[in-house]
PDB file of C-alpha atoms in Angstrom:
ATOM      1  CA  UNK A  54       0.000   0.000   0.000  1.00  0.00           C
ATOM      2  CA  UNK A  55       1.229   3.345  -0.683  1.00  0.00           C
ATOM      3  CA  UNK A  56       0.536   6.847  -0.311  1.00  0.00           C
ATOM      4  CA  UNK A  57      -1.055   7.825   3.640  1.00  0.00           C
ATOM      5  CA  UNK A  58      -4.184   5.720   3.347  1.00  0.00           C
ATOM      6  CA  UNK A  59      -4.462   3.102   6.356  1.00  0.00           C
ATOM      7  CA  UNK A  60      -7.040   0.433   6.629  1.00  0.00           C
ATOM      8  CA  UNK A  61      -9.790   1.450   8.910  1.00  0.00           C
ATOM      9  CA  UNK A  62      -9.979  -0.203  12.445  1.00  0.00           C
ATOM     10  CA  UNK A  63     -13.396  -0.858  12.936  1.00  0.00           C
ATOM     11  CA  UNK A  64     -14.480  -0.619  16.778  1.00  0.00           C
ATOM     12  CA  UNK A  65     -17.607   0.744  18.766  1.00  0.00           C
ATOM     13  CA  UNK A  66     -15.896   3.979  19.341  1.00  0.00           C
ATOM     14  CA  UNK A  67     -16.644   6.804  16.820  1.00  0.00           C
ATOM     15  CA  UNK A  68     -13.381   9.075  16.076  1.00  0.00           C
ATOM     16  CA  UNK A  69     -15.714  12.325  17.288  1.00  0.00           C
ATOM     17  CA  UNK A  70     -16.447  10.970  20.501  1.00  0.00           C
ATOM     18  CA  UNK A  71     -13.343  12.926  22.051  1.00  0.00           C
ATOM     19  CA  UNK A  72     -13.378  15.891  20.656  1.00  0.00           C
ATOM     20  CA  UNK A  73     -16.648  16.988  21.647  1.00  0.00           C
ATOM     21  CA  UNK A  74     -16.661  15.908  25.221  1.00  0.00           C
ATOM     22  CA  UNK A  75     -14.924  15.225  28.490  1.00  0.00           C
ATOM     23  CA  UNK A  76     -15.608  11.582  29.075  1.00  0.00           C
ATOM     24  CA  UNK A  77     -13.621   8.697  29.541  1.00  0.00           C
ATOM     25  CA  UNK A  78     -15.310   5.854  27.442  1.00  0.00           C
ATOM     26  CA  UNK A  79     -15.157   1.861  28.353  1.00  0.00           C
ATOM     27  CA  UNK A  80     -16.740  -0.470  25.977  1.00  0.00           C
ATOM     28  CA  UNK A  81     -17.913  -3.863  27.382  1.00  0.00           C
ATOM     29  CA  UNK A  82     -18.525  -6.894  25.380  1.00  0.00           C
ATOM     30  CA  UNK A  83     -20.224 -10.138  26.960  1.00  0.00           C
ATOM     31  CA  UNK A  84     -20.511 -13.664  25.334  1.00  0.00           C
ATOM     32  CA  UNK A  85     -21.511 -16.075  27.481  1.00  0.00           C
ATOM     33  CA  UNK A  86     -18.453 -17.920  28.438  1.00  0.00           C
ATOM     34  CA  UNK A  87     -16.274 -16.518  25.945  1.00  0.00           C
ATOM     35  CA  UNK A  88     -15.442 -12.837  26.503  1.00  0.00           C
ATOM     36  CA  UNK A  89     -17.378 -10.912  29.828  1.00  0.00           C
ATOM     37  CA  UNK A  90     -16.209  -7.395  30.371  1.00  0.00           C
ATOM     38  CA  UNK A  91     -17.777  -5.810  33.018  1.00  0.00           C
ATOM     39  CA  UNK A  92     -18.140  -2.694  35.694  1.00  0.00           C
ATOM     40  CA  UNK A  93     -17.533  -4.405  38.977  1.00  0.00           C
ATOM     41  CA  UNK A  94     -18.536  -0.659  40.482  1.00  0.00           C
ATOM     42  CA  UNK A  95     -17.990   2.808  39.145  1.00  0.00           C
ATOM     43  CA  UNK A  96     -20.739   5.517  38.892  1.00  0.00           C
ATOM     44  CA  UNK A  97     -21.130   6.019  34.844  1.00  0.00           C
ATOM     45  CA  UNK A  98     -22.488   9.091  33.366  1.00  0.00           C
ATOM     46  CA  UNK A  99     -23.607   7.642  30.245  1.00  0.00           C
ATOM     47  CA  UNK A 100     -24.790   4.098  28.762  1.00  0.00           C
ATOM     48  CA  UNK A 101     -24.830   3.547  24.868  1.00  0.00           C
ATOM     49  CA  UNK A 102     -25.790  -0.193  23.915  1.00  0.00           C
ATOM     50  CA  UNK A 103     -24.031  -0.991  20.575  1.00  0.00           C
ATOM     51  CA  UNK A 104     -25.806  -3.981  19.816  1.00  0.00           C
ATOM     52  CA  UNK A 105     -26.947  -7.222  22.143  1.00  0.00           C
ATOM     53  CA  UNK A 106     -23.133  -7.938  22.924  1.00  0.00           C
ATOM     54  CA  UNK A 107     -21.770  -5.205  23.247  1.00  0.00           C
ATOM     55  CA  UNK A 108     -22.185  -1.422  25.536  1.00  0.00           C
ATOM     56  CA  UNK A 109     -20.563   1.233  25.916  1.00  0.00           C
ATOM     57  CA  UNK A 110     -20.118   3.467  29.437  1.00  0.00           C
ATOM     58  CA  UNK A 111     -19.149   6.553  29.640  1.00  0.00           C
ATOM     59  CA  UNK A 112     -17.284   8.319  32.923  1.00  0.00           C
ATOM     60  CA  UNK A 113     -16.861  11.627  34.240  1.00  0.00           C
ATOM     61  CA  UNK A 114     -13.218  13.010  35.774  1.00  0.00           C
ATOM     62  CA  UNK A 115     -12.478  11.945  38.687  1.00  0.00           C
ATOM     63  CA  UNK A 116     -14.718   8.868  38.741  1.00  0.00           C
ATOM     64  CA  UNK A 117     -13.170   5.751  39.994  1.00  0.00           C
ATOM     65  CA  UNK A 118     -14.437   2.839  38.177  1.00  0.00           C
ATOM     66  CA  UNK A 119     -12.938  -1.040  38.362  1.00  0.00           C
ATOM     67  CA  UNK A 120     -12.969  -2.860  35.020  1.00  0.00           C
ATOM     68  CA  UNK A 121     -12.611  -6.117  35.209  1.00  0.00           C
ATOM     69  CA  UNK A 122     -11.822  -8.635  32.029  1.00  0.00           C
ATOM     70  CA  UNK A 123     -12.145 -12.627  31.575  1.00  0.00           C
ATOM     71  CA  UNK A 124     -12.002 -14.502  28.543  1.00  0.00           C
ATOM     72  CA  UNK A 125     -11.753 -18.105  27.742  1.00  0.00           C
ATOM     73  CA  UNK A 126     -11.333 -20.755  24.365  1.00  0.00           C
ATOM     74  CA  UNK A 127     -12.180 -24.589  24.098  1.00  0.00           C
ATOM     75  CA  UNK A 128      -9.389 -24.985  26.309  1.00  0.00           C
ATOM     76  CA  UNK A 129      -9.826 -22.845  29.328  1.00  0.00           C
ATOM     77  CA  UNK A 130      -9.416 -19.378  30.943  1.00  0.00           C
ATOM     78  CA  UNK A 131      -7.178 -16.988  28.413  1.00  0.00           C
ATOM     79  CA  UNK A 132      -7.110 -14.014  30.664  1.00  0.00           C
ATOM     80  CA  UNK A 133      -8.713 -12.618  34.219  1.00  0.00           C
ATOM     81  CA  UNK A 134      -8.651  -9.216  34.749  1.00  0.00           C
ATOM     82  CA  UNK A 135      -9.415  -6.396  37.094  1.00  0.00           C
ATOM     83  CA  UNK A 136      -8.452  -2.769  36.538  1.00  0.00           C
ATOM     84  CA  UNK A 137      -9.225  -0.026  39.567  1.00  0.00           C
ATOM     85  CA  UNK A 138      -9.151   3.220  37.290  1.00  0.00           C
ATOM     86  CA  UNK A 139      -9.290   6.867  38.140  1.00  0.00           C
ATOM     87  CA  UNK A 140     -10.867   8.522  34.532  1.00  0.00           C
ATOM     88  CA  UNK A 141      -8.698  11.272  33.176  1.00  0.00           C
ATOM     89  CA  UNK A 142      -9.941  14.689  31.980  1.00  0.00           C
ATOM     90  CA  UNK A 143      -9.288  16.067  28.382  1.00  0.00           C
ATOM     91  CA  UNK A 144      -5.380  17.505  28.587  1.00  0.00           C
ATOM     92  CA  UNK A 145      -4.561  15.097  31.796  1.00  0.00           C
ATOM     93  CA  UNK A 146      -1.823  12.649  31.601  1.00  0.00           C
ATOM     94  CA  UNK A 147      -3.353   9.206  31.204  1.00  0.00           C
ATOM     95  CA  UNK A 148      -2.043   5.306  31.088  1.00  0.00           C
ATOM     96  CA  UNK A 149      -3.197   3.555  28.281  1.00  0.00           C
ATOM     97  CA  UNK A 150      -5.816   0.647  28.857  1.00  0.00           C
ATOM     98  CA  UNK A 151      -7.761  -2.202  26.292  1.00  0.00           C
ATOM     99  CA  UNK A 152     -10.940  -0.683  25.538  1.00  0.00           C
ATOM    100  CA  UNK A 153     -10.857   2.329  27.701  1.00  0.00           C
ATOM    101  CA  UNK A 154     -11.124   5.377  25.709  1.00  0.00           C
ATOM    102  CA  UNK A 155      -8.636   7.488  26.025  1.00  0.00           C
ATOM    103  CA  UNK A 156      -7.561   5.843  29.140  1.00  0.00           C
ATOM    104  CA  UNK A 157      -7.395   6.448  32.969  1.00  0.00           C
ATOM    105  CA  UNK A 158      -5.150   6.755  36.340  1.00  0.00           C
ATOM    106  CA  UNK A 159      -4.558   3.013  37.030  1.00  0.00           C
ATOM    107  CA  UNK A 160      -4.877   2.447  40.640  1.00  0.00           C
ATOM    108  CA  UNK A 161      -4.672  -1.324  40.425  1.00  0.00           C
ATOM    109  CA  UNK A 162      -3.758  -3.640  37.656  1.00  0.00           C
ATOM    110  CA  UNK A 163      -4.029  -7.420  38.593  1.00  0.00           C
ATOM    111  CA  UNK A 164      -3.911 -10.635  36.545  1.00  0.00           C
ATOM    112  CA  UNK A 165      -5.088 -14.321  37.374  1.00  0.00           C
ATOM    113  CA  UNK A 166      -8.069 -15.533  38.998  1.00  0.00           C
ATOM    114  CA  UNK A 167      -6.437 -16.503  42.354  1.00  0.00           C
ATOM    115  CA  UNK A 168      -5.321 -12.700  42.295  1.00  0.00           C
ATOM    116  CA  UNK A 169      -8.490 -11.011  40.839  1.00  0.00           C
ATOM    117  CA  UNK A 170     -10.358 -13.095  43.786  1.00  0.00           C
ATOM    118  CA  UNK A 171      -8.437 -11.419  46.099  1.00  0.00           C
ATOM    119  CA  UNK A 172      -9.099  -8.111  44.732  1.00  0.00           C
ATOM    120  CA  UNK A 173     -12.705  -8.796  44.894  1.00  0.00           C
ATOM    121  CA  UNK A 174     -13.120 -10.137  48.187  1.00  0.00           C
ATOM    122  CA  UNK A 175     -11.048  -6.275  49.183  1.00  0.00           C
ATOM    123  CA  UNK A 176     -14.099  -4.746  47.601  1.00  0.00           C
ATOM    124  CA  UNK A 177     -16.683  -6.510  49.273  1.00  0.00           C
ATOM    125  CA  UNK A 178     -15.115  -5.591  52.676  1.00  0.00           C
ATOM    126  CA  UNK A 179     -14.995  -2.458  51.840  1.00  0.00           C
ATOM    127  CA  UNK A 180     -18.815  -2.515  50.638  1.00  0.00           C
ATOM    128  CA  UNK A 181     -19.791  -4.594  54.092  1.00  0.00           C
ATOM    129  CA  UNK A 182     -18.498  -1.213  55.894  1.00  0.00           C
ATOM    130  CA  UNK A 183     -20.901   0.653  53.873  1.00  0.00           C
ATOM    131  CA  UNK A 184     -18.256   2.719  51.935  1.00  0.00           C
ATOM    132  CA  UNK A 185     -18.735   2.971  47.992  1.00  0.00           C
ATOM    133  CA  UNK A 186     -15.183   1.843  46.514  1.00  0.00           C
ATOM    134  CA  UNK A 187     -15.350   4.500  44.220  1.00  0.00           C
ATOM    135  CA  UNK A 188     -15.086   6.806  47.398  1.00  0.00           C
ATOM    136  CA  UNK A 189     -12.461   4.817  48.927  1.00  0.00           C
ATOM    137  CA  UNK A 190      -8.467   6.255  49.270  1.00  0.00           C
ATOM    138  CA  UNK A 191      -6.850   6.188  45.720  1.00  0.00           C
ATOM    139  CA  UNK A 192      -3.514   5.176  47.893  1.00  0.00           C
ATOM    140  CA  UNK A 193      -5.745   2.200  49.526  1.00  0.00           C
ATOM    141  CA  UNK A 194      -6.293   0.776  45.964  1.00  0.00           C
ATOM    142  CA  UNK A 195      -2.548   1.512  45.233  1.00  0.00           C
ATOM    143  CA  UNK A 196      -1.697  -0.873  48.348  1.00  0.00           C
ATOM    144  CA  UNK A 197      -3.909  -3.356  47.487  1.00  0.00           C
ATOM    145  CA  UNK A 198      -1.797  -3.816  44.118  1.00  0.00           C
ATOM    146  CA  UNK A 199       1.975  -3.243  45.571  1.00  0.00           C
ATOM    147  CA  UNK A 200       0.611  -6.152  48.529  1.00  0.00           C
ATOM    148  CA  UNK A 201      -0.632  -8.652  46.073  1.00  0.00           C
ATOM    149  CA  UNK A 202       2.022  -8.188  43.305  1.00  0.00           C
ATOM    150  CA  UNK A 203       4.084  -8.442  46.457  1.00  0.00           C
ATOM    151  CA  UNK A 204       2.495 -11.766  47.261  1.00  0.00           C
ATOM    152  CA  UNK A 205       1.411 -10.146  50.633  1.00  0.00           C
ATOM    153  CA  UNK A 206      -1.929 -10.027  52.222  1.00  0.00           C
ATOM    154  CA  UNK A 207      -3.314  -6.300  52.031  1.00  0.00           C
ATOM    155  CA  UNK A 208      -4.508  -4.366  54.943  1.00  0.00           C
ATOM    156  CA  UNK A 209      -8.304  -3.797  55.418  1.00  0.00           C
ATOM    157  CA  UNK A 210      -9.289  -0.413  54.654  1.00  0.00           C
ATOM    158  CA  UNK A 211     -10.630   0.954  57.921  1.00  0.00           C
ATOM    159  CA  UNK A 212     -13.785   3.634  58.721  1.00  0.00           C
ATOM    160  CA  UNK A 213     -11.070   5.428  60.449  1.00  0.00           C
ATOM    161  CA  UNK A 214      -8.963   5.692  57.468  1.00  0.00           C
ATOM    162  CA  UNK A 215     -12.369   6.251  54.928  1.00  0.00           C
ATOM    163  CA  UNK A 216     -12.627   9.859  57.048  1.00  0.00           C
ATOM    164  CA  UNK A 217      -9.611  10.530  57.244  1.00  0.00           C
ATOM    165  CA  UNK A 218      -9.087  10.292  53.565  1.00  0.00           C
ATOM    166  CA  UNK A 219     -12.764  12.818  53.399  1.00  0.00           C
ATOM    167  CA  UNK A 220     -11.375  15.208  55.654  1.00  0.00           C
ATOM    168  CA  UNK A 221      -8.139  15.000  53.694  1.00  0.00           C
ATOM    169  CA  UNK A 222     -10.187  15.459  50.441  1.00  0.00           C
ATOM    170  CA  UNK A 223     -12.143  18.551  52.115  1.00  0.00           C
ATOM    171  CA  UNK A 224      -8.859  20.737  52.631  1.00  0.00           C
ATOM    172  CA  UNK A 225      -7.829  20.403  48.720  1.00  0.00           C
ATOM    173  CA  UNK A 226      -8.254  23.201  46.473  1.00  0.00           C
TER     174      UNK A 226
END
């Protein structure tokens, strides 16, 4: 091929999407035992459906959000997956991330089901205290990751240190 022509990528997310908004964009896809994305929490600000497979969710700045991934052949698990992601706004630095448009602050990146368990079972702690996790110390999700890539068992986020954190949050500018 010559000249600057490309082949077009063909994806749920339209080119203008960016440009006219601030919103961080995650498209999920879910066949039944072959490819679930989901939103294990996260406040979005906008749902699109694509079609019966596919949706896609749309985040304001500052919104913490965990993404989680699994997929799977004829032979097993291919890939578990969960993501704790701060979205970016337009002109922030950003990490790059599979189907998160145009990416987000990664809090926590973990891979493997033993590990993505463990990350799971955090958040439900966390939810038994009556705390949303999206409200819950950027830093806390940060340990959670360093701990378990560590191979170390995480510390249980505490009320104490939930307003703590708020108070924290109150005196910013």
């Amino acid at each position: 091929m010559t000249g600057i022509a490309a082949p077009r990528v063909r994806g749920a997310f339209p080119a203008t999407h960016h440009a006219t908004d601030n919103l961080v964009r995650v498209e999920l896809t879910w066949v039944e035992k072959r490819i679930e994305n989901w939103i294990r929490f996260g406040t979005h600000a906008h749902e699109q459906i694509v079609d019966r497979h596919r949706r896609i969710l749309s985040y304001r700045p500052g919104t913490v959000f965990a993404f989680v991934r699994w997929a799977a052949n004829d032979f097993g698990t291919i890939i578990s997956r969960i993501d704790i992601v701060r979205a970016v706004a337009r002109g922030d630095a950003y990490q790059t991330l599979p189907f998160v448009r145009p990416g987000g602050d990664i809090l926590l990146r973990v891979e493997s089901w033993p590990k993505v368990e463990r990350v799971l079972q955090a958040i439900d702690a966390i939810q038994r205290l009556d705390i949303e996790p999206e409200l819950v110390s950027p830093d806390h999700w940060r340990h959670i990751h360093n701990r378990i890539t560590a191979g170390h068992a995480p510390r249980s986020y505490t009320l104490d240190q939930h307003r703590a954190f708020l108070l924290r949050k109150r005196t910013e500018p």
